[in-house]
PDB file of C-alpha atoms in Angstrom:
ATOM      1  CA  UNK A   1      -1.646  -5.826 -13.010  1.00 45.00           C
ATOM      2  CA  UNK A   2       1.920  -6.634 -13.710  1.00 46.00           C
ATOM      3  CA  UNK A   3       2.347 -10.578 -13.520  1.00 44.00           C
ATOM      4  CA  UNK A   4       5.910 -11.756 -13.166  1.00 44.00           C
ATOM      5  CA  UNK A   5       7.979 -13.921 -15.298  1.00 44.00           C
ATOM      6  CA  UNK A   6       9.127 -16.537 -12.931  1.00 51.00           C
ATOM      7  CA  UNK A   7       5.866 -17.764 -12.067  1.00 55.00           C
ATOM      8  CA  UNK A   8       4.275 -18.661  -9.677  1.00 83.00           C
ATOM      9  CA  UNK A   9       4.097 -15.067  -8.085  1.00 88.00           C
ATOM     10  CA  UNK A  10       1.581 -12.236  -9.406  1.00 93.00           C
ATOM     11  CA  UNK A  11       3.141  -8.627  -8.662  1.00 91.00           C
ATOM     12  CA  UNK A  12       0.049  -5.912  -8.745  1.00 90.00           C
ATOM     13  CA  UNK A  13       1.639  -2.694  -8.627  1.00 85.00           C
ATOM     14  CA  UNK A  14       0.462   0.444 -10.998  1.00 74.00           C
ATOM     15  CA  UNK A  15       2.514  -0.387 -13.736  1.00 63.00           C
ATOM     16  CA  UNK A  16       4.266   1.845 -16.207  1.00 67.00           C
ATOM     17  CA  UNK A  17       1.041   3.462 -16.645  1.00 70.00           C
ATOM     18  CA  UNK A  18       0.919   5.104 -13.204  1.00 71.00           C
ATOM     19  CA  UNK A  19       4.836   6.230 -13.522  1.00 67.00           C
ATOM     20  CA  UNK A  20       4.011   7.867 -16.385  1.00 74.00           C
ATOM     21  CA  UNK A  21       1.001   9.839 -15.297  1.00 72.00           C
ATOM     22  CA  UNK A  22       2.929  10.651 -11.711  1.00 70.00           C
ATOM     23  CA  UNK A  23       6.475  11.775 -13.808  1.00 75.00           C
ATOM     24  CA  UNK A  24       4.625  13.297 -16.962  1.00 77.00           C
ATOM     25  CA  UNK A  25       1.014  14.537 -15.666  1.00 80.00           C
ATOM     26  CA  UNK A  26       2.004  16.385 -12.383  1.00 81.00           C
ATOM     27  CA  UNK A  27       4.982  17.934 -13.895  1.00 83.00           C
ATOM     28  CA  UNK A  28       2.952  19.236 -16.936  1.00 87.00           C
ATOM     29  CA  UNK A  29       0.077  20.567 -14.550  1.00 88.00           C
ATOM     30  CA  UNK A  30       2.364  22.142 -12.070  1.00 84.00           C
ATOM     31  CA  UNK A  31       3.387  24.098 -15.762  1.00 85.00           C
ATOM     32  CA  UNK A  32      -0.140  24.902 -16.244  1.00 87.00           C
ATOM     33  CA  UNK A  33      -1.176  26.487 -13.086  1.00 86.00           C
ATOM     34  CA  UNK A  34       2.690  28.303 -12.874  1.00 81.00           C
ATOM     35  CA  UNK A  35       1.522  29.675 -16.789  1.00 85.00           C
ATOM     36  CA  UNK A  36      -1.905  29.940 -15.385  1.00 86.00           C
ATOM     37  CA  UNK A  37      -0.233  32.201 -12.152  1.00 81.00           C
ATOM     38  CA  UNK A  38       1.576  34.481 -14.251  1.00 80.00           C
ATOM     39  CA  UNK A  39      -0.716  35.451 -16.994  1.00 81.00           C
ATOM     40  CA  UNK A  40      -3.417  36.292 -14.196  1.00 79.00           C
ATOM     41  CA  UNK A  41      -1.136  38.249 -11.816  1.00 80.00           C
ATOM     42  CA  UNK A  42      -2.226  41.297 -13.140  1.00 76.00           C
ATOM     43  CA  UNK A  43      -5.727  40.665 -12.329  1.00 76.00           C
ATOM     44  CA  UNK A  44      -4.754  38.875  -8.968  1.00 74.00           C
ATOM     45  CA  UNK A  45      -3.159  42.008  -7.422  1.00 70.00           C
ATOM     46  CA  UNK A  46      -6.211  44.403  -8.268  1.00 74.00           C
ATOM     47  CA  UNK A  47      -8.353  42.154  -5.989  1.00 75.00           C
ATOM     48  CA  UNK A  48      -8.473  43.283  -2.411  1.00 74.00           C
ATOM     49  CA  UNK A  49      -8.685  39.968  -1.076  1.00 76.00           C
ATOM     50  CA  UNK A  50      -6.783  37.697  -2.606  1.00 70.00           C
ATOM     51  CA  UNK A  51      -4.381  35.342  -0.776  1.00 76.00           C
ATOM     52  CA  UNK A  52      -0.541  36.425  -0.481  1.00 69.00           C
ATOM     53  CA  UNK A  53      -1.279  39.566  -1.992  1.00 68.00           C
ATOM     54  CA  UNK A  54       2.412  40.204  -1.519  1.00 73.00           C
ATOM     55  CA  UNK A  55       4.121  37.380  -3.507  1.00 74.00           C
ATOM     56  CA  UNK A  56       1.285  38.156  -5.865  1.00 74.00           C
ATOM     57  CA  UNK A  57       2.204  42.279  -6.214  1.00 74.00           C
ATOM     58  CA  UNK A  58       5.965  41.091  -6.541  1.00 76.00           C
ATOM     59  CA  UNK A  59       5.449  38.625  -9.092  1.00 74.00           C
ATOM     60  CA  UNK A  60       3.124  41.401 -11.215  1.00 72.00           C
ATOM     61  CA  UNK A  61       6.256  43.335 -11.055  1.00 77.00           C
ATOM     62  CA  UNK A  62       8.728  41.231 -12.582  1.00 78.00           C
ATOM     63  CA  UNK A  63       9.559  41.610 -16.242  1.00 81.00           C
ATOM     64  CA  UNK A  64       8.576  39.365 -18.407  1.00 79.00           C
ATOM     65  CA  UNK A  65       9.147  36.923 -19.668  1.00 83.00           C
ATOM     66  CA  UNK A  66      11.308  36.141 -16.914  1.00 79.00           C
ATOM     67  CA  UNK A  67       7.851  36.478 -14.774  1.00 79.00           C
ATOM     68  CA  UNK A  68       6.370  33.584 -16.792  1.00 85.00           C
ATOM     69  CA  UNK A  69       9.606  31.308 -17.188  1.00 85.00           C
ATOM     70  CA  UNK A  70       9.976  31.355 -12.884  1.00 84.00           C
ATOM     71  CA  UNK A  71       6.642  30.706 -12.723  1.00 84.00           C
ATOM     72  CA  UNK A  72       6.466  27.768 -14.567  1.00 85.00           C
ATOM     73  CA  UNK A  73       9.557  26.513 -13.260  1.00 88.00           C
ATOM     74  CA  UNK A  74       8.207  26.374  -9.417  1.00 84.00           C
ATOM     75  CA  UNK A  75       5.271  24.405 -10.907  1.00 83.00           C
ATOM     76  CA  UNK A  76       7.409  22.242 -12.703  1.00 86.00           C
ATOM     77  CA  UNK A  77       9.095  21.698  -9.568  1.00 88.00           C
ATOM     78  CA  UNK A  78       5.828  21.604  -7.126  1.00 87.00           C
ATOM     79  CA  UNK A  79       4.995  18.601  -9.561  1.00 82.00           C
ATOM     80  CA  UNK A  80       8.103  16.463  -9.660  1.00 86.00           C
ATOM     81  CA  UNK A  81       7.668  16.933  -5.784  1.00 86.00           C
ATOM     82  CA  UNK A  82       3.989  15.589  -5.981  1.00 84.00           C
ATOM     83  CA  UNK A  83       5.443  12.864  -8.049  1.00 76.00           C
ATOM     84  CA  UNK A  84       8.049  11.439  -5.835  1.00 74.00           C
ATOM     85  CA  UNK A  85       5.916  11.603  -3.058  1.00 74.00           C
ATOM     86  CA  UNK A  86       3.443   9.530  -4.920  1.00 69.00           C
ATOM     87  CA  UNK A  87       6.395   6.931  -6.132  1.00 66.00           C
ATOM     88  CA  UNK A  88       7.268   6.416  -2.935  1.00 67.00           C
ATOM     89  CA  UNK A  89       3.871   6.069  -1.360  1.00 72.00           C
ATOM     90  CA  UNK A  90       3.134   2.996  -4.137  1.00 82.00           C
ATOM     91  CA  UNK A  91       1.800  -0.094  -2.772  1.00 88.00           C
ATOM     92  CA  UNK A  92       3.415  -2.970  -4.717  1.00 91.00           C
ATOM     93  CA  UNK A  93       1.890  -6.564  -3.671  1.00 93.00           C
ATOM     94  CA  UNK A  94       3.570  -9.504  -4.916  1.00 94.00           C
ATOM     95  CA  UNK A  95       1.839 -12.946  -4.171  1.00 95.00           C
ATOM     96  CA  UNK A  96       2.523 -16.410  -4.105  1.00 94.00           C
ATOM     97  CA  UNK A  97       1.108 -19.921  -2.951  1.00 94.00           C
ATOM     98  CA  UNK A  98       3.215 -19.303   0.143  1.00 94.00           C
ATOM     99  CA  UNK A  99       3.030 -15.620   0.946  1.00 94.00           C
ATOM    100  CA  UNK A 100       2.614 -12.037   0.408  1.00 95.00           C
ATOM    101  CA  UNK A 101       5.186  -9.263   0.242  1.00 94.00           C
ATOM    102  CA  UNK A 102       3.887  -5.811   0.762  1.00 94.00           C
ATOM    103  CA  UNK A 103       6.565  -3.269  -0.568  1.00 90.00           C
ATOM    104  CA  UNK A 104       7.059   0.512  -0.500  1.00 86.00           C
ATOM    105  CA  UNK A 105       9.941   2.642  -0.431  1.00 78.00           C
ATOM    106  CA  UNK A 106       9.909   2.954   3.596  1.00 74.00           C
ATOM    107  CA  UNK A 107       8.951  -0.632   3.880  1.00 81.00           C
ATOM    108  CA  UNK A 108       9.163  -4.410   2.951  1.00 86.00           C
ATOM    109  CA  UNK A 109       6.407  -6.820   4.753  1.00 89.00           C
ATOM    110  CA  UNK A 110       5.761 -10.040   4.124  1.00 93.00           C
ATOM    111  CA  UNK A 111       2.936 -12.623   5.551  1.00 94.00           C
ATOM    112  CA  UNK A 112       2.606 -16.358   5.284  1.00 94.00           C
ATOM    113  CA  UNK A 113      -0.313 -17.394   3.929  1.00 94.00           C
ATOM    114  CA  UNK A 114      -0.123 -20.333   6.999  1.00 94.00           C
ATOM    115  CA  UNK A 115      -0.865 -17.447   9.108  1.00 93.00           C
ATOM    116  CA  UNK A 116      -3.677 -15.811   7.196  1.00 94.00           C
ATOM    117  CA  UNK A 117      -7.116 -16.836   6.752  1.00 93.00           C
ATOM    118  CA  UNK A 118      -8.930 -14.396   4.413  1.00 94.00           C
ATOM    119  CA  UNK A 119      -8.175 -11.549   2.601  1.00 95.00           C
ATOM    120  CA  UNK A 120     -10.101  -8.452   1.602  1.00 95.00           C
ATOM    121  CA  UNK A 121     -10.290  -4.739   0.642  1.00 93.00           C
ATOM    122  CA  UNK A 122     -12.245  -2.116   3.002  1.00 87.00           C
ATOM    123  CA  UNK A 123     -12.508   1.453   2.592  1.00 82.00           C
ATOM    124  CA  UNK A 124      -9.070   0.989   0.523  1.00 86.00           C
ATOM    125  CA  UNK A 125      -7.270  -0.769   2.709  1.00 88.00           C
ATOM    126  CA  UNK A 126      -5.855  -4.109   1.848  1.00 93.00           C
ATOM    127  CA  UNK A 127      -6.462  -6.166   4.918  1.00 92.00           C
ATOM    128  CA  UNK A 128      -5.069  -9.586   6.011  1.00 93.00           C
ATOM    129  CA  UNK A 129      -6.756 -11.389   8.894  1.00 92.00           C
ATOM    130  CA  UNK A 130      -5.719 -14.305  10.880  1.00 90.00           C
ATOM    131  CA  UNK A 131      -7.398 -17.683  12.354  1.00 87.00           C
ATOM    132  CA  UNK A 132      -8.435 -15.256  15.228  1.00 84.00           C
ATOM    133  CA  UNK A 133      -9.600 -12.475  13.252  1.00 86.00           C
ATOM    134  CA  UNK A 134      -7.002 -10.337  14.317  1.00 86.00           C
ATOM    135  CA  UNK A 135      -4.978  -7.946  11.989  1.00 86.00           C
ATOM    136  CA  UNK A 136      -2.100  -9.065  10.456  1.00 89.00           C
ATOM    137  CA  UNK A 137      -1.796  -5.547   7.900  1.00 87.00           C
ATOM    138  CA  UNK A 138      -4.264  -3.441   6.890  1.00 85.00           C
ATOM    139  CA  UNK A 139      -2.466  -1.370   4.408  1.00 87.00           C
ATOM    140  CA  UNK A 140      -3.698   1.504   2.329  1.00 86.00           C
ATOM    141  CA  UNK A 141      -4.211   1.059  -1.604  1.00 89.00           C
ATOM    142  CA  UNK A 142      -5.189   2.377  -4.595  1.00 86.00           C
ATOM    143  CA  UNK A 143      -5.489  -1.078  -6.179  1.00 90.00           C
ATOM    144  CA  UNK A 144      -8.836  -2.387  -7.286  1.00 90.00           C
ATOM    145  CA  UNK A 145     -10.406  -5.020  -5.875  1.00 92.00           C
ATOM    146  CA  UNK A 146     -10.483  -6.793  -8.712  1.00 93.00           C
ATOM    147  CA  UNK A 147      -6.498  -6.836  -8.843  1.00 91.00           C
ATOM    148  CA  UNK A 148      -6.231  -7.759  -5.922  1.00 95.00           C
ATOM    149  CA  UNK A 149      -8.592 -10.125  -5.416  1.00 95.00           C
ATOM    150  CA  UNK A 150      -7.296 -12.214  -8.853  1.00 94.00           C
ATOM    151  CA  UNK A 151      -4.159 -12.217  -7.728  1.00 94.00           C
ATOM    152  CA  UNK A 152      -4.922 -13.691  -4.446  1.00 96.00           C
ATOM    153  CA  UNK A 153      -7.671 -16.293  -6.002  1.00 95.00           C
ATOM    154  CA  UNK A 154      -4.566 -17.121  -8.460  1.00 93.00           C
ATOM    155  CA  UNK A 155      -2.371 -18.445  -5.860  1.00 94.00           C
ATOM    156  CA  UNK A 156      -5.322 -20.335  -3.847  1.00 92.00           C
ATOM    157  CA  UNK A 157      -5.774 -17.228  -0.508  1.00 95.00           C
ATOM    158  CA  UNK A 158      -8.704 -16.957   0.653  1.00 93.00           C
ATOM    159  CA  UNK A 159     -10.490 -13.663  -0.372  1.00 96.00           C
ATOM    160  CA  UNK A 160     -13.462 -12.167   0.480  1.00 94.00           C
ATOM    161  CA  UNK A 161     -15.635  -9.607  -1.138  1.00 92.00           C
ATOM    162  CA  UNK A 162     -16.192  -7.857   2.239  1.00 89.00           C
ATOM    163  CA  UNK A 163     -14.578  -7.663   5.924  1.00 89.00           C
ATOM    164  CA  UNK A 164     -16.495 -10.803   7.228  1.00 90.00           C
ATOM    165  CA  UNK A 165     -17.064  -9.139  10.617  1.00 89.00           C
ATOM    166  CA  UNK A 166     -18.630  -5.805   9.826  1.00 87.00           C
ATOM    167  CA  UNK A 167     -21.422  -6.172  11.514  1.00 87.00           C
ATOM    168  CA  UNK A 168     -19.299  -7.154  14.788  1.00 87.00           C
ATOM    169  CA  UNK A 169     -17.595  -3.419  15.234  1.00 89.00           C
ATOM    170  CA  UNK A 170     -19.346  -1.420  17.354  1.00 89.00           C
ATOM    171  CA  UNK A 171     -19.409   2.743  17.446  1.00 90.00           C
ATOM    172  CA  UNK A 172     -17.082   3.664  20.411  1.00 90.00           C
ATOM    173  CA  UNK A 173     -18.355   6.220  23.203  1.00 89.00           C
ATOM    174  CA  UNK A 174     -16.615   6.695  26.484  1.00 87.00           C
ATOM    175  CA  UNK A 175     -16.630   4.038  28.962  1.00 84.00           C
ATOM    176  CA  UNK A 176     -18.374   1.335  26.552  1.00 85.00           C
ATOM    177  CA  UNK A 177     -18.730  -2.151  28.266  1.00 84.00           C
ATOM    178  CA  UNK A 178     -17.004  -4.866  27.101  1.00 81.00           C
ATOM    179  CA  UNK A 179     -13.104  -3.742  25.896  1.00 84.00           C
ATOM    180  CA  UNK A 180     -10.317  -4.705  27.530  1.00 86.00           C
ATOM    181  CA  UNK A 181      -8.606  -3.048  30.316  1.00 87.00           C
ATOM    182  CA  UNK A 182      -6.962   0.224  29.230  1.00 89.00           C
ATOM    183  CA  UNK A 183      -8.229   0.217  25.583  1.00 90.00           C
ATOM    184  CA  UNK A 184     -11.153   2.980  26.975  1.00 91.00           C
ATOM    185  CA  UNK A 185      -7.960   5.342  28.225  1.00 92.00           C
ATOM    186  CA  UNK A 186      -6.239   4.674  24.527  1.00 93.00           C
ATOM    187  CA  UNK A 187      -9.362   5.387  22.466  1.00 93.00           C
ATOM    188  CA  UNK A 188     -10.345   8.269  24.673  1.00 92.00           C
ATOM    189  CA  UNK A 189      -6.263   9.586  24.190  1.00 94.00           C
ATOM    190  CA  UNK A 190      -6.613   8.537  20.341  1.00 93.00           C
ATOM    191  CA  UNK A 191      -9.748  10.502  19.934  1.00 91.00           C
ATOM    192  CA  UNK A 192      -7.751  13.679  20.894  1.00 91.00           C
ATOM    193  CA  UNK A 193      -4.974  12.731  19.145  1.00 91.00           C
ATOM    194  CA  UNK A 194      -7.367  12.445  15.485  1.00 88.00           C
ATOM    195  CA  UNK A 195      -9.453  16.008  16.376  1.00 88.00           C
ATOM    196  CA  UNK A 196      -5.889  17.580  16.719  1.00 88.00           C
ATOM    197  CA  UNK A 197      -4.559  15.862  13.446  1.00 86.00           C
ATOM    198  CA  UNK A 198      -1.249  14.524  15.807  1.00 88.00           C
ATOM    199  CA  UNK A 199      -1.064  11.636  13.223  1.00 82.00           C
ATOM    200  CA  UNK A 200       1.672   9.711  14.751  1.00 85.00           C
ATOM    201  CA  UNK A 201       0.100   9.528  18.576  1.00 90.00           C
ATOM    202  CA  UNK A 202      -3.260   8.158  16.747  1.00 88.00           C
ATOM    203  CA  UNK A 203      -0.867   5.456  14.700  1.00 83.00           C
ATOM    204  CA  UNK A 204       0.922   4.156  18.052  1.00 89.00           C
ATOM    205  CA  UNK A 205      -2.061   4.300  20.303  1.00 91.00           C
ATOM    206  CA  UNK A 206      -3.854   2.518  17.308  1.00 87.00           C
ATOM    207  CA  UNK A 207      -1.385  -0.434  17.413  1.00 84.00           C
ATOM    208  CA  UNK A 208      -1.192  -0.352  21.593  1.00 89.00           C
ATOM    209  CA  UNK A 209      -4.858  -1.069  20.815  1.00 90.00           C
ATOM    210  CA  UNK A 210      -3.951  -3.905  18.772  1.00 86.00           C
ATOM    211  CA  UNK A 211      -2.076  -5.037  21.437  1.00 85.00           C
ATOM    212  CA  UNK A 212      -4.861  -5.247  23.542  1.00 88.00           C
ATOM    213  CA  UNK A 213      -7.107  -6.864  21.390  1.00 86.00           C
ATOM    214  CA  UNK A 214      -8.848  -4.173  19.581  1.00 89.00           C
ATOM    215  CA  UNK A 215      -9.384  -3.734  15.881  1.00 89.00           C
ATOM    216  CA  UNK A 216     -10.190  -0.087  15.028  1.00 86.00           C
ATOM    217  CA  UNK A 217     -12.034   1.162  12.061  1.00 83.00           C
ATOM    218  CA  UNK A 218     -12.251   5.215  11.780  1.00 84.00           C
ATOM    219  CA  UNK A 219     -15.098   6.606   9.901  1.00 82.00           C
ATOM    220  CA  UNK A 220     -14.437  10.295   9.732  1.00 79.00           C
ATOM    221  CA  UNK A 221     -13.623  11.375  12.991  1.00 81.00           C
ATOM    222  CA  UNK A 222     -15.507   8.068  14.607  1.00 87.00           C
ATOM    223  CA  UNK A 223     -13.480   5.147  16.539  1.00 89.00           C
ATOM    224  CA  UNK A 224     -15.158   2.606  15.924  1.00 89.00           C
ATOM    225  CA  UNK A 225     -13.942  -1.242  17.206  1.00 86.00           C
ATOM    226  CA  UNK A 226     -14.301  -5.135  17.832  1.00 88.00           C
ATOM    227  CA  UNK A 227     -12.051  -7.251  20.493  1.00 83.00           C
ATOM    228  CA  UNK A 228     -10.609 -10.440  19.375  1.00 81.00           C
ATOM    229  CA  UNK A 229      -8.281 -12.760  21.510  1.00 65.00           C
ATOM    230  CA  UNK A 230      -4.427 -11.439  21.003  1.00 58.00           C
ATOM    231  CA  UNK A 231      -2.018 -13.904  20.898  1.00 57.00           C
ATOM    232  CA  UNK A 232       1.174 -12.884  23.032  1.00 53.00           C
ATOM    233  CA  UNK A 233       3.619 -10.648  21.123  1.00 51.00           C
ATOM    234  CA  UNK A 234       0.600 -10.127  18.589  1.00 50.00           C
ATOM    235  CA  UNK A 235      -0.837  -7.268  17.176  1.00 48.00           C
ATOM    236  CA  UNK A 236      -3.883  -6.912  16.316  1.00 48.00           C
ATOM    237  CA  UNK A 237      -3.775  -3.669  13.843  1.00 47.00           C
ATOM    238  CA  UNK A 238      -0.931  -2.458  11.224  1.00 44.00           C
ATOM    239  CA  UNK A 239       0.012   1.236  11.769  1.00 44.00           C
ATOM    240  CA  UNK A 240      -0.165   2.721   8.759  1.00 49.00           C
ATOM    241  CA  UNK A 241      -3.342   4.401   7.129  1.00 51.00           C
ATOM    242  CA  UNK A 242      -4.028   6.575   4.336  1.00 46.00           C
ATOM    243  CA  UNK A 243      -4.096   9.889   6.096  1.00 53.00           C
ATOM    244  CA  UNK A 244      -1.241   8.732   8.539  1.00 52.00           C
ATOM    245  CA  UNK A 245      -3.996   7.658  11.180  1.00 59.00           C
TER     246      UNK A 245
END
């Protein structure tokens, strides 16, 4: 946990640490497999059934060491890739007495804590409710709970060790009573939209759910839900999630 100078206002964020690991690690195991690669192409292309036997009969050809250098190279490459996708996908929560600020490099949110009424981590996803228990953000993490929850404690939120109403979402099947008109056409569309991995349609049908008034959870390939009363111009779920869902 970084804390900042000009208290008060904790920043949790991965540190140094997690640069170095994401700019050094990747890099050096992307080297690895591309050495790894090379010295085994010879083996590689005398099995009948290995993958892109092609690329893998070309690349037994080449002289070396020019054969070894390339190799390495694309791996060196494949991990700075890994690693700026992984920068930019960092989750960096800075709190105060009066609000939170939820940055990464596509995005800058920030939430009153007038408006918020507990905070907690579920299945790695920082979550902010309000009075209604409606979502203000639930917002994918690697953070600890711990982290997060000292920070929050530090600057007087309310945190809790647990989504408080658990045991109030309920497994979705078609036509269950009691949702709101329309939200049994989204969740039956949604459904689709996870089996066939079309990862945008399941993020805006999750937040025209919000907009209804109902909170999803997905476990696996399972919607499942709870209603709360939606404010007008509120939603009720954030629209990001860790697989894009």
């Amino acid at each position: 946990m970084d804390v900042a100078g000009n208290r008060p206002r904790t920043v949790v964020s991965g540190g140094p640490l997690e640069l170095a690991v994401l700019w050094g690690g990747f890099p050096l195991l992307g080297a690895g497999a591309g050495w790894l690669l090379a010295a085994a192409t010879g083996w590689l292309n005398r099995l009948p059934w290995v993958p892109f036997g092609d690329l893998i009969e070309w690349l037994d050809r080449l002289p070396e060491p020019q054969a070894t250098a390339g190799t390495i190279t694309v791996g060196v490459v494949a991990g700075l890739v890994v690693a700026g996708i992984g920068t930019a996908e960092r989750l960096i929560v800075t709190v105060d007495p009066a609000q939170v600020r939820l940055h990464r490099s596509d995005q800058d949110r920030t939430v009153a804590r007038v408006d918020t009424r507990v905070v907690f981590l579920a299945d790695k996803h920082l979550v902010l409710l309000d009075g209604d228990g409606a979502e203000l953000v639930r917002e994918p993490t690697d953070h600890s709970a711990r982290q997060l929850a000292a920070a929050f404690r530090a600057h007087g939120w309310g945190w809790a060790d647990d989504d408080p109403h658990r045991s109030a979402y309920r497994l979705w099947v078609p036509d269950l009573p009691g949702l709101p008109a329309g939200a049994d056409a989204l969740l039956r569309a949604r459904e689709r939209a996870v089996e066939r991995d079309r990862r945008d349609d399941a993020r805006e049908l999750r937040r025209e759910l919000g907009l209804l008034g109902v909170v999803l959870r997905d476990e696996g390939k399972r919607q499942t839900g709870r209603a709360v009363t939606v404010r007008p111009e509120q939603s009720t779920s954030a629209e990001r999630e860790p697989d894009g869902r």
